[in-house]
Short mmCIF file of C-alpha atoms in Angstrom, two decimals:
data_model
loop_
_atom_site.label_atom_id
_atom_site.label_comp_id
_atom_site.label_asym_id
_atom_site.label_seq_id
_atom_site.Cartn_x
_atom_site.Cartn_y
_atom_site.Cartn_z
CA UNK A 569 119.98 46.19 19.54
CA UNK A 570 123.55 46.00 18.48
CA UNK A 571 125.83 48.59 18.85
CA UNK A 572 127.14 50.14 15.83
CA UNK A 573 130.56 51.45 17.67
CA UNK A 574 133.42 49.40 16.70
CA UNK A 575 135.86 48.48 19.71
CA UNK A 576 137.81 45.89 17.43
CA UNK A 577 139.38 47.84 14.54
CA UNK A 578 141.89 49.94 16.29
CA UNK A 579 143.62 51.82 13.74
CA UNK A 580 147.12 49.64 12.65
CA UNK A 581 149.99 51.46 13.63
CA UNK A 582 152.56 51.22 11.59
CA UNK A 583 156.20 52.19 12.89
CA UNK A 584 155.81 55.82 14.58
CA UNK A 585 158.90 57.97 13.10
CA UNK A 586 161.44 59.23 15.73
CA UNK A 587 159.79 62.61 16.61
CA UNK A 588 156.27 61.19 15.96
CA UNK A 589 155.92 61.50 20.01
CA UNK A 590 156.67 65.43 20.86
CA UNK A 591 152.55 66.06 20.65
CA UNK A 592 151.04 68.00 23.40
CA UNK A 593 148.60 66.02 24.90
CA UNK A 594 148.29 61.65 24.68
CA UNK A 595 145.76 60.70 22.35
CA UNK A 596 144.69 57.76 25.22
CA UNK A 597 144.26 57.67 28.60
CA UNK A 598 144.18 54.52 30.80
CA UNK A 599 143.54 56.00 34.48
CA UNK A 600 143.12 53.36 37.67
CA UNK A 601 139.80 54.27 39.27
CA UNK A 602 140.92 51.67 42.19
CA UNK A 603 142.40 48.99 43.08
CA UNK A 604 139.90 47.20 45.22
CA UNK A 605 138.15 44.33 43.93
CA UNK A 606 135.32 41.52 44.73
CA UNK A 607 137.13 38.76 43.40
CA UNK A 608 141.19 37.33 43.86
CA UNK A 609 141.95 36.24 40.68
CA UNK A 610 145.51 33.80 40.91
CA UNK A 611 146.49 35.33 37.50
CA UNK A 612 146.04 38.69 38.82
CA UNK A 613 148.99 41.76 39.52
CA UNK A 614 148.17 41.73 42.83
CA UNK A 615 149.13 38.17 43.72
CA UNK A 616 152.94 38.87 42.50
CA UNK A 617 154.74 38.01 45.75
CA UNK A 618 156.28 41.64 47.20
CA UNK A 619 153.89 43.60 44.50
CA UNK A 620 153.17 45.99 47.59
CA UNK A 621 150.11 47.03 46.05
CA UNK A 622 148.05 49.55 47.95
CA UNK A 623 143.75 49.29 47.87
CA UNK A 624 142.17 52.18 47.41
CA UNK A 625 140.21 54.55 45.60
CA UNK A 626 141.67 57.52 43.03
CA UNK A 627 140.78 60.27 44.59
CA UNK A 628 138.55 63.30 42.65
CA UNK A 629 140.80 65.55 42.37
CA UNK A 630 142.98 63.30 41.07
CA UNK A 631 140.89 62.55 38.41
CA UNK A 632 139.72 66.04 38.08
CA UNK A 633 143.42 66.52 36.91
CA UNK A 634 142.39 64.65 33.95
CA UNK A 635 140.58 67.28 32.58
CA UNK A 636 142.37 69.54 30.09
CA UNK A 637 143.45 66.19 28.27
CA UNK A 638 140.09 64.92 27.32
CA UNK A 639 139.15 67.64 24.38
CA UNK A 640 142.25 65.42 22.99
CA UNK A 641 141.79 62.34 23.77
CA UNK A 642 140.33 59.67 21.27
CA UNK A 643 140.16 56.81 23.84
CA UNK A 644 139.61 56.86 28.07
CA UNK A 645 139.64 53.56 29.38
CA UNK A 646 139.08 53.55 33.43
CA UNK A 647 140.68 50.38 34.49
CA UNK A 648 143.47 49.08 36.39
CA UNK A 649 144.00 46.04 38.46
CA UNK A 650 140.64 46.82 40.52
CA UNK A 651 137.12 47.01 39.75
CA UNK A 652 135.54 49.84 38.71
CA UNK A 653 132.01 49.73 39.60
CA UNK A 654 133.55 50.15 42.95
CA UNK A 655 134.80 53.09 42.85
CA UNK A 656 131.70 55.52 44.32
CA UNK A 657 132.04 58.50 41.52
CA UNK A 658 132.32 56.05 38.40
CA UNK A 659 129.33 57.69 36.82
CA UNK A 660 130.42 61.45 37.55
CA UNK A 661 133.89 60.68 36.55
CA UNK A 662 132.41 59.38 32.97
CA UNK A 663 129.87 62.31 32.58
CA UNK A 664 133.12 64.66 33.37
CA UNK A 665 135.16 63.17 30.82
CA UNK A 666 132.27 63.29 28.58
CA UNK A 667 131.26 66.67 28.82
CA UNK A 668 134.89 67.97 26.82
CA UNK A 669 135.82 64.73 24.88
CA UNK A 670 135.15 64.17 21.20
CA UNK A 671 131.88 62.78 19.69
CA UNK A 672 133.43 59.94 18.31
CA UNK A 673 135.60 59.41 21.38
CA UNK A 674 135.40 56.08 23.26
CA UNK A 675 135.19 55.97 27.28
CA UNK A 676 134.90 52.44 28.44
CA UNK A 677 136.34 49.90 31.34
CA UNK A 678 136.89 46.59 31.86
CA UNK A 679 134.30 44.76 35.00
CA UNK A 680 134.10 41.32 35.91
CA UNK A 681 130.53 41.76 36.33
CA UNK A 682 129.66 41.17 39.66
CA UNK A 683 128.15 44.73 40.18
CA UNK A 684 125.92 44.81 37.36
CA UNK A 685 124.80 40.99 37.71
CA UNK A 686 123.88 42.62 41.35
CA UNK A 687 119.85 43.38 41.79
CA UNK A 688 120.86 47.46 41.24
CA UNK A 689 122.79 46.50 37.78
CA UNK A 690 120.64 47.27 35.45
CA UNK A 691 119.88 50.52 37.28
CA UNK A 692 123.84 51.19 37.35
CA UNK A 693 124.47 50.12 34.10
CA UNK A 694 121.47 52.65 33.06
CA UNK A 695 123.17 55.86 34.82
CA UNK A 696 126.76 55.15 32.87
CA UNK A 697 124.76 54.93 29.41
CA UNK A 698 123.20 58.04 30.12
CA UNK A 699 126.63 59.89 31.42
CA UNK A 700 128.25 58.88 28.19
CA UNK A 701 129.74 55.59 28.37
CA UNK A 702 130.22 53.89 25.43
CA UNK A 703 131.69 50.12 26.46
CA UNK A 704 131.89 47.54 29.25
CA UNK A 705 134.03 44.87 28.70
CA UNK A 706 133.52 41.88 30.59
CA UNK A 707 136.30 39.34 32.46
CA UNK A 708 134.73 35.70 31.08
CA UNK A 709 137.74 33.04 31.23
CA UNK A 710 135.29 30.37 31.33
CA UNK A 711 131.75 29.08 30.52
CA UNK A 712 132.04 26.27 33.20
CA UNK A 713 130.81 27.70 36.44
CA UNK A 714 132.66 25.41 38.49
CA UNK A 715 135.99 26.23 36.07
CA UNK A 716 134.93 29.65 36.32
CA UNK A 717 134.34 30.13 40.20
CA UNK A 718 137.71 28.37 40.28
CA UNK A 719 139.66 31.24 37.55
CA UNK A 720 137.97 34.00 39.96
CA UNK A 721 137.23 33.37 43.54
CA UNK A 722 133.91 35.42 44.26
CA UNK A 723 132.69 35.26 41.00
CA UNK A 724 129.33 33.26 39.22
CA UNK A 725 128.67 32.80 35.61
CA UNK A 726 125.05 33.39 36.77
CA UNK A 727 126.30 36.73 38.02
CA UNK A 728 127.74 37.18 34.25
CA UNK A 729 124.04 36.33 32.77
CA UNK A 730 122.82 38.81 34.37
CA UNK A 731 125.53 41.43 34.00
CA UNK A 732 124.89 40.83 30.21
CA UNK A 733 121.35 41.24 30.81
CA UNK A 734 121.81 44.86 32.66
CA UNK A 735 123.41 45.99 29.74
CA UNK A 736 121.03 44.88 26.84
CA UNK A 737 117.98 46.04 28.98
CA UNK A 738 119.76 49.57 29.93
CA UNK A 739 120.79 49.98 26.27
CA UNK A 740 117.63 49.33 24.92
CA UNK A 741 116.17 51.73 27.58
CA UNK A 742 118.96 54.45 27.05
CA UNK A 743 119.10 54.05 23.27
CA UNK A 744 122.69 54.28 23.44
CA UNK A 745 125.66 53.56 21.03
CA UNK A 746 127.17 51.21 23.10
CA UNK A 747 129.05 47.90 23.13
CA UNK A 748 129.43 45.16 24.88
CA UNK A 749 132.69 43.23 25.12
CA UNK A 750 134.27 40.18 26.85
CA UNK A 751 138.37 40.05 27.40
CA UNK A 752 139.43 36.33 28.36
CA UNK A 753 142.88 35.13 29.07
CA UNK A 754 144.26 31.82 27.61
CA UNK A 755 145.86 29.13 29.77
CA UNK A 756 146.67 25.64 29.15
CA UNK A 757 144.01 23.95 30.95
CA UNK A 758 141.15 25.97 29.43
CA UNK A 759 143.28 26.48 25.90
CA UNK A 760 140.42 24.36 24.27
CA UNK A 761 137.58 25.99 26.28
CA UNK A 762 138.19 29.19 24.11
CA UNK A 763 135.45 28.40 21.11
CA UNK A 764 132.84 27.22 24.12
CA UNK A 765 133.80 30.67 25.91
CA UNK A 766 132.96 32.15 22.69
CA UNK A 767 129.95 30.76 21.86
CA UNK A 768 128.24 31.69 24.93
CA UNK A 769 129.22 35.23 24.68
CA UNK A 770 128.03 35.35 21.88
CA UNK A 771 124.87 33.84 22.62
CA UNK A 772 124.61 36.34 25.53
CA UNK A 773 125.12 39.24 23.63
CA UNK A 774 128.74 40.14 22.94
CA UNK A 775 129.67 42.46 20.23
CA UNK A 776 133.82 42.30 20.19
CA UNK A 777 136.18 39.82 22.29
CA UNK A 778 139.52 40.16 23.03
CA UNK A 779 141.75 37.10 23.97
CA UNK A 780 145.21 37.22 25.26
CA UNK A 781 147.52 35.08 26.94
CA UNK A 782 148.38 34.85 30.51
CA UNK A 783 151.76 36.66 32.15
CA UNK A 784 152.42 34.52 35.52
CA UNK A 785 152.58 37.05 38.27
CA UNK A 786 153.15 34.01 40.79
CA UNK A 787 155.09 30.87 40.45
CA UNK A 788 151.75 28.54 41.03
CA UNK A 789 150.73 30.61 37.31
CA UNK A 790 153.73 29.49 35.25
CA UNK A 791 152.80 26.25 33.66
CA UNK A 792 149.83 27.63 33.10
CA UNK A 793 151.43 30.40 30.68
CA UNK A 794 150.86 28.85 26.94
CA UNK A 795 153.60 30.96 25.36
CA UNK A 796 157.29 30.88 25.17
CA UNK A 797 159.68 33.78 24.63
CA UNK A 798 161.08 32.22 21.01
CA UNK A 799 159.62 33.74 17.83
CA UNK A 800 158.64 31.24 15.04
CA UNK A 801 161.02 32.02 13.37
CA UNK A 802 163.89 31.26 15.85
CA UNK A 803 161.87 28.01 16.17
CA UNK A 804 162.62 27.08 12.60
CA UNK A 805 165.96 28.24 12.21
CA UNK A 806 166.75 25.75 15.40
CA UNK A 807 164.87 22.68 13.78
CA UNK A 808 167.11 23.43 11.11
CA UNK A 809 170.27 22.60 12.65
CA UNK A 810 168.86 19.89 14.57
CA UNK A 811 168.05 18.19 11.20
CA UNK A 812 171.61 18.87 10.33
CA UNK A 813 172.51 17.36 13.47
CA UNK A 814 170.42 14.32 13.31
CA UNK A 815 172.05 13.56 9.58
CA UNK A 816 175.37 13.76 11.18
CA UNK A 817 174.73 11.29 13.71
CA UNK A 818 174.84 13.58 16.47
CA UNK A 819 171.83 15.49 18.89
CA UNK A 820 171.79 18.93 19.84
CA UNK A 821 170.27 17.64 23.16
CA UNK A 822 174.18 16.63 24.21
CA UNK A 823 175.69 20.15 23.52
CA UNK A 824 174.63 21.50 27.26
CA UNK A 825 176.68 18.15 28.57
CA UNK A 826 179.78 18.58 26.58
CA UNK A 827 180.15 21.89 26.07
CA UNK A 828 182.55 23.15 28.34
CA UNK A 829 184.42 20.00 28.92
CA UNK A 830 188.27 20.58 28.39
CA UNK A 831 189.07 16.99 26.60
CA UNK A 832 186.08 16.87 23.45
CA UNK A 833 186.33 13.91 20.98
CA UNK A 834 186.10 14.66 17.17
CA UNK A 835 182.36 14.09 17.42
CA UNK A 836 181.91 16.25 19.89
CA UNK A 837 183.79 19.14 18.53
CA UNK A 838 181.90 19.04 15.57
CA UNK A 839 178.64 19.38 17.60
CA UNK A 840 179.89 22.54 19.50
CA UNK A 841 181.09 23.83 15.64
CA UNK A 842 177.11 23.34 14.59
CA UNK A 843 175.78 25.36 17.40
CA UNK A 844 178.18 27.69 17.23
CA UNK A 845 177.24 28.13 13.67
CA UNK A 846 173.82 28.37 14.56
CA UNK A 847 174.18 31.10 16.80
CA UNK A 848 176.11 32.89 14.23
CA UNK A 849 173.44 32.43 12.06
CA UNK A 850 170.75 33.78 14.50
CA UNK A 851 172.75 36.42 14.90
CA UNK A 852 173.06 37.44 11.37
CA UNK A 853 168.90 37.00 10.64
CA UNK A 854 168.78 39.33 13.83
CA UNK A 855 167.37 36.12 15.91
CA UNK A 856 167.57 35.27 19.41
CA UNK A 857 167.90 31.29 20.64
CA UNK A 858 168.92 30.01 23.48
CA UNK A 859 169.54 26.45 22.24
CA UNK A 860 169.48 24.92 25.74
CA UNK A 861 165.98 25.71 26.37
CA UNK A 862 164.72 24.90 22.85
CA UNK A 863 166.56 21.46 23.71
CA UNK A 864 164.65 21.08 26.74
CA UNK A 865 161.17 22.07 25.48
CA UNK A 866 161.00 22.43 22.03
CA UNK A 867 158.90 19.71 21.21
CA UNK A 868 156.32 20.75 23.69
CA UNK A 869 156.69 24.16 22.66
CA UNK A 870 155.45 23.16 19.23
CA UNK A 871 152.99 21.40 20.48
CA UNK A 872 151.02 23.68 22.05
CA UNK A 873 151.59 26.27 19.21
CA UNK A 874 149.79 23.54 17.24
CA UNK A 875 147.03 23.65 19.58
CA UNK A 876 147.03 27.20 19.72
CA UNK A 877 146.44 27.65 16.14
CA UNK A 878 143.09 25.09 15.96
CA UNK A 879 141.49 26.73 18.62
CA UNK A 880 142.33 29.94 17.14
CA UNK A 881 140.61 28.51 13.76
CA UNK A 882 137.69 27.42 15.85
CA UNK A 883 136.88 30.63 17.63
CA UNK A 884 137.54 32.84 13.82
CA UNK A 885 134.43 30.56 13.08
CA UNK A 886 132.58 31.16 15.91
CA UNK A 887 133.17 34.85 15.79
CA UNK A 888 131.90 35.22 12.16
CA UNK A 889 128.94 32.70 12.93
CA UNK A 890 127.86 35.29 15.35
CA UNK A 891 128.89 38.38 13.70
CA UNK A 892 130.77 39.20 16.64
CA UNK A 893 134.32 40.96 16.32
CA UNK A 894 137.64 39.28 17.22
CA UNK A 895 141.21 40.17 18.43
CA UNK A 896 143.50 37.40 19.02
CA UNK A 897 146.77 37.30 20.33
CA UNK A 898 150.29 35.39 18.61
CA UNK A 899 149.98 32.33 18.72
CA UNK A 900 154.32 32.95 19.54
CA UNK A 901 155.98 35.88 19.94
CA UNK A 902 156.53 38.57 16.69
CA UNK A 903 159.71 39.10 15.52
CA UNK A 904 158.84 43.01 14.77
CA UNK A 905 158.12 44.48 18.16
CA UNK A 906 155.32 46.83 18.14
CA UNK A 907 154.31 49.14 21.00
CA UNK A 908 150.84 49.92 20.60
CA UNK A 909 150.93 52.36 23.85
CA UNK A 910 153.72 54.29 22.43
CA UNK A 911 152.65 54.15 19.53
CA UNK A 912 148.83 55.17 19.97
CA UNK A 913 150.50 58.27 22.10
CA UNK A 914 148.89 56.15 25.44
CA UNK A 915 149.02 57.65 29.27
CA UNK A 916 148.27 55.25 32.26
CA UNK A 917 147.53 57.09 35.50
CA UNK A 918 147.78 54.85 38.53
CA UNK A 919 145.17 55.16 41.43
CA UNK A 920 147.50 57.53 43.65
CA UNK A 921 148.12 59.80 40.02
CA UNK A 922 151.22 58.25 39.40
CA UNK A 923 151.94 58.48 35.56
CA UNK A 924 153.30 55.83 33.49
CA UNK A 925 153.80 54.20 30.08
CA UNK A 926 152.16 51.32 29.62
CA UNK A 927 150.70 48.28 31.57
CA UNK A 928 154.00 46.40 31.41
CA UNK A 929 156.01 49.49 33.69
CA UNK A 930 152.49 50.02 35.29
CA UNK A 931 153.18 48.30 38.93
CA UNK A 932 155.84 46.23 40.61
CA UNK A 933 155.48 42.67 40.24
CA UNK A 934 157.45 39.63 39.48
CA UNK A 935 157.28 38.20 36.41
CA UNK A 936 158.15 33.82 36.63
CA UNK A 937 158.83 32.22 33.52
CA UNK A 938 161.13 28.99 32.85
CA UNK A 939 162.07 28.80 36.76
CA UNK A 940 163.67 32.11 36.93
CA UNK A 941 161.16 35.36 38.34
CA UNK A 942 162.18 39.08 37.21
CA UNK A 943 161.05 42.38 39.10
CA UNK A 944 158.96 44.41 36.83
CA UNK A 945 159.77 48.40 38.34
CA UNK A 946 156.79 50.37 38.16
CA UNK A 947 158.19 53.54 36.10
CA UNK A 948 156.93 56.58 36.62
CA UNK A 949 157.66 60.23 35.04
CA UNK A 950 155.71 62.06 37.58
CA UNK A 951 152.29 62.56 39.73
CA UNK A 952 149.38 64.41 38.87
CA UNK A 953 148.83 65.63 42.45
CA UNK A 954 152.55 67.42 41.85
CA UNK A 955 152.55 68.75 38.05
CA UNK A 956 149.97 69.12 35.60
CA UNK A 957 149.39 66.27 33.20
CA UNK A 958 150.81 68.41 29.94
CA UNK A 959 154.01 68.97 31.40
CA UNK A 960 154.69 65.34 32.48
CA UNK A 961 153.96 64.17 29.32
CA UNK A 962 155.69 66.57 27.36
CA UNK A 963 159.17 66.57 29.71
CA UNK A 964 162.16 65.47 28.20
CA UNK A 965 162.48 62.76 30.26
CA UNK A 966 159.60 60.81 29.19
CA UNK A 967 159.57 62.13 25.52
CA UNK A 968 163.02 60.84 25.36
CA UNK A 969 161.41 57.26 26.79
CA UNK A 970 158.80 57.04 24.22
CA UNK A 971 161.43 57.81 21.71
CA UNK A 972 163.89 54.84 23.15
CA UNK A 973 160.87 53.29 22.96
CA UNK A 974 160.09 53.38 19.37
CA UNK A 975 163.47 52.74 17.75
CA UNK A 976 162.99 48.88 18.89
CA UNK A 977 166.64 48.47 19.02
CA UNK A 978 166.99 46.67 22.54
CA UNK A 979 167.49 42.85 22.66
CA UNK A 980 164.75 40.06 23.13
CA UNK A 981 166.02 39.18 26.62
CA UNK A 982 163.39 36.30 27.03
CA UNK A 983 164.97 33.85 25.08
CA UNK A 984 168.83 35.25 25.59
CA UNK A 985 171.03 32.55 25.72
CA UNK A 986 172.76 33.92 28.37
CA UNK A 987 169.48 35.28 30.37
CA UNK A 988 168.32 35.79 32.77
CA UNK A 989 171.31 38.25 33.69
CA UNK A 990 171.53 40.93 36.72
CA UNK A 991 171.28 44.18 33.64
CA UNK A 992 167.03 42.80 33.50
CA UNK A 993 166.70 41.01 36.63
CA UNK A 994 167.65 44.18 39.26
CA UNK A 995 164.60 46.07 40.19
CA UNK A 996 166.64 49.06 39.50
CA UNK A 997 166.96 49.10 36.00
CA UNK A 998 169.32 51.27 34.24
CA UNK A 999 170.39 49.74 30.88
CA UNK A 1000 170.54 46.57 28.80
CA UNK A 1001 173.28 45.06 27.24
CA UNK A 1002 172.95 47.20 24.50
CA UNK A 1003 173.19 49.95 26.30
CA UNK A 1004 169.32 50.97 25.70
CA UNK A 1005 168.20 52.78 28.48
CA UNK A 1006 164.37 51.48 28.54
CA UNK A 1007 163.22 47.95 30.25
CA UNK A 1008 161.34 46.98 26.84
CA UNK A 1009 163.46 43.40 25.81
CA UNK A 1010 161.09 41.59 28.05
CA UNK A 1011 157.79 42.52 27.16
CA UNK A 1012 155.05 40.65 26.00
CA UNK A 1013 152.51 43.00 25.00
CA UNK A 1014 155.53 44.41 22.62
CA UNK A 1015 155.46 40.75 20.92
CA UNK A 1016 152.09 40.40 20.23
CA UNK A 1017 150.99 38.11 23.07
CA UNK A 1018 149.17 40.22 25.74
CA UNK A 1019 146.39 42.66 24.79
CA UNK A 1020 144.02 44.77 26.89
CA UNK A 1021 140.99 47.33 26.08
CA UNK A 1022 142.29 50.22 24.88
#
């Protein structure tokens, strides 16, 4: 049976109007059941050197606080950085949220399937169809097993047959409306892997994917990261000027050596005049470049966009072969920032009932990208366990956050030519360089890179 619920076409949000925000109640709710998991994952939150993550369980009564937000909510997605099926109340806490939300609501989490490929999975699996779950969207990165054991310590892709298996069988015997989903990250050494990864989802019974790329949490993670922080559109405006360059007889690659040197020849001035006219020009198209790294790995850079894009082609093929549905990330980074978790009115709720806006503020980690690391604060406007839901997200503190949020008027620090600078770096944020009060510049889910069940 295949589900007739659609978990691929999100609505597209265009540009929320400044005010769009002051509703009563989120329309989505992303709340941490734990933090505990079977398998250590090296792309994981939790390997970020000094993340200070605690393990545990959300407690029920912090979840109980949950309650007078579902009759509102469209979307309740109980994940975070641990497992679910761990958590020893999963089913109660779905039936709960069931009992008040919508018809057409969607409760769902993401698993990496080492529960329900258990001997009591399709038993498990069976008891969340009946309390009113309506997705489980499973971690496959790989269809090697020896590539996959080696993605996530303490997992099997035989334990992923038969998690797939426990939820065809229970949703033939429930009946239910209910999808099945994989989520898979893309590095560089499985980049091409992605149309095999596919395939055998496919095969084993997915109905919607979602691919994103990687965010290095740990130094060992950062080649690994296919993405770079320039749009490709900065991209092209650069290969510009180097073509400029080239028919001039000179090579952007020399401006980093020459240009603060007090003595310049002729030559050389005119080479600091060309990238200073670049910049200029950036500037004026509202781009960001920071010609030094473009110098350094711009050809590679364009390289693996290239590569990108044909596995991309590949798995569009694959997924209409099979019928199956398909979100895929940039292949580089947007130019028009788009917060989907502002924008879609989203809540996360972290395991202690910590409430936040969106995966990127979510925890503290360390971000490492291009030999530099920055601290990611976890921001918080509150705990469940001190206010009541309503009143945290309608204070005027975090409306006023959403709102900052939404204008999309702070800069694109990750490819700054003068980042990384203290204003982004320091754990305690309190404004950019333009004077914008919210840590968005750096974020990839903003650009179209990272994307998560929602």
């Amino acid at each position: 049976m295949t589900s007739s619920i659609s978990f691929m076409n999100w609505p597209e949000f265009a540009p929320a109007p400044v005010g769009a925000t002051q509703t009563l109640w989120p329309r989505r709710v992303v709340a941490e059941l734990t933090t505990r998991c079977n398998q250590r994952c090296p792309m994981c939150v939790k390997q970020s050197p000094g993340c200070g993550i605690d393990e545990g369980d959300m407690a029920w009564e912090v979840f109980r606080r949950l309650e007078p937000a579902f009759p509102h909510l469209e979307s309740l997605v109980l994940s975070g950085i641990g497992e679910p099926m761990l958590h020893p109340r999963l089913a109660d806490a779905v039936a709960l949220a069931r009992a008040s939300m919508p018809a057409d609501s969607r409760i769902a989490f993401q698993s990496n399937g080492v529960v329900l490929g258990s001997p009591q999975g399709q038993d498990k699996a069976t008891a969340l169809m009946d309390a009113g779950l309506t997705s489980v969207c499973l971690s496959v990165d790989s269809a090697d097993p020896g590539e996959y054991r080696r993605l996530r310590p303490g997992g099997e892709t035989s334990l992923l047959e038969r998690a797939f298996a426990s939820l065809k069988t229970a949703r033939k015997r429930t009946d239910a409306q209910f999808a099945i989903g994989v989520e898979t990250v893309l590095l560089r050494d499985t980049l091409e892997g992605l149309p095999t990864v596919l395939r055998w989802v496919a095969e084993h019974g997915a109905d919607y994917a979602i691919v994103s790329h990687m965010l290095p949490y740990h130094p060992a993670m950062e080649p690994q990261a296919a993405w770079d922080w320039h749009t490709a559109e900065a991209v092209a405006l650069y290969r510009e000027y180097e073509d400029i360059a080239h028919r001039e007889g000179l090579s952007l690659a020399d401006h980093g050596r020459i240009a603060f040197k007090y003595a310049k020849s002729e030559k050389e001035k005119r080479l600091c005049a060309l990238v200073a006219a670049m910049q200029r020009e950036a500037d004026s198209r509202g781009l960001t470049i920071n010609p030094e790294r473009l110098m350094a790995g711009g050809n590679a850079l364009e390289e693996t966009a290239r590569r990108i894009e044909e596995v991309m082609d590949k798995a569009r093929e694959i997924a209409a072969e099979y019928s199956m549905e398909l979100r895929l990330p940039q292949v580089q980074p947007r130019q028009e920032r788009r917060c989907e978790f502002a924008e879609a009115g989203t809540l996360f709720v972290a395991m202690e009932g910590t409430v936040h806006p969106c995966h990127f503020l979510w925890h503290r980690a360390a971000i490492h990208r291009h030999g530099a690391w920055r601290t990611l604060p976890a921001r918080s406007f509150g705990s469940l366990l001190e206010s009541e839901l309503r009143d945290i997200w309608t204070s005027p503190e975090y409306a006023r956050f959403r709102e900052a949020t939404l204008r999309y008027d702070y800069p694109f620090c990750g490819s700054c030519r003068l980042g990384p600078c203290n204003l982004v770096e320091d754990a305690a944020f309190e404004a950019d360089c333009f004077g914008v009060e919210v840590p968005c510049g750096e974020c990839p889910w903003a650009l179209g890179l990272l994307q998560c069940l929602s």
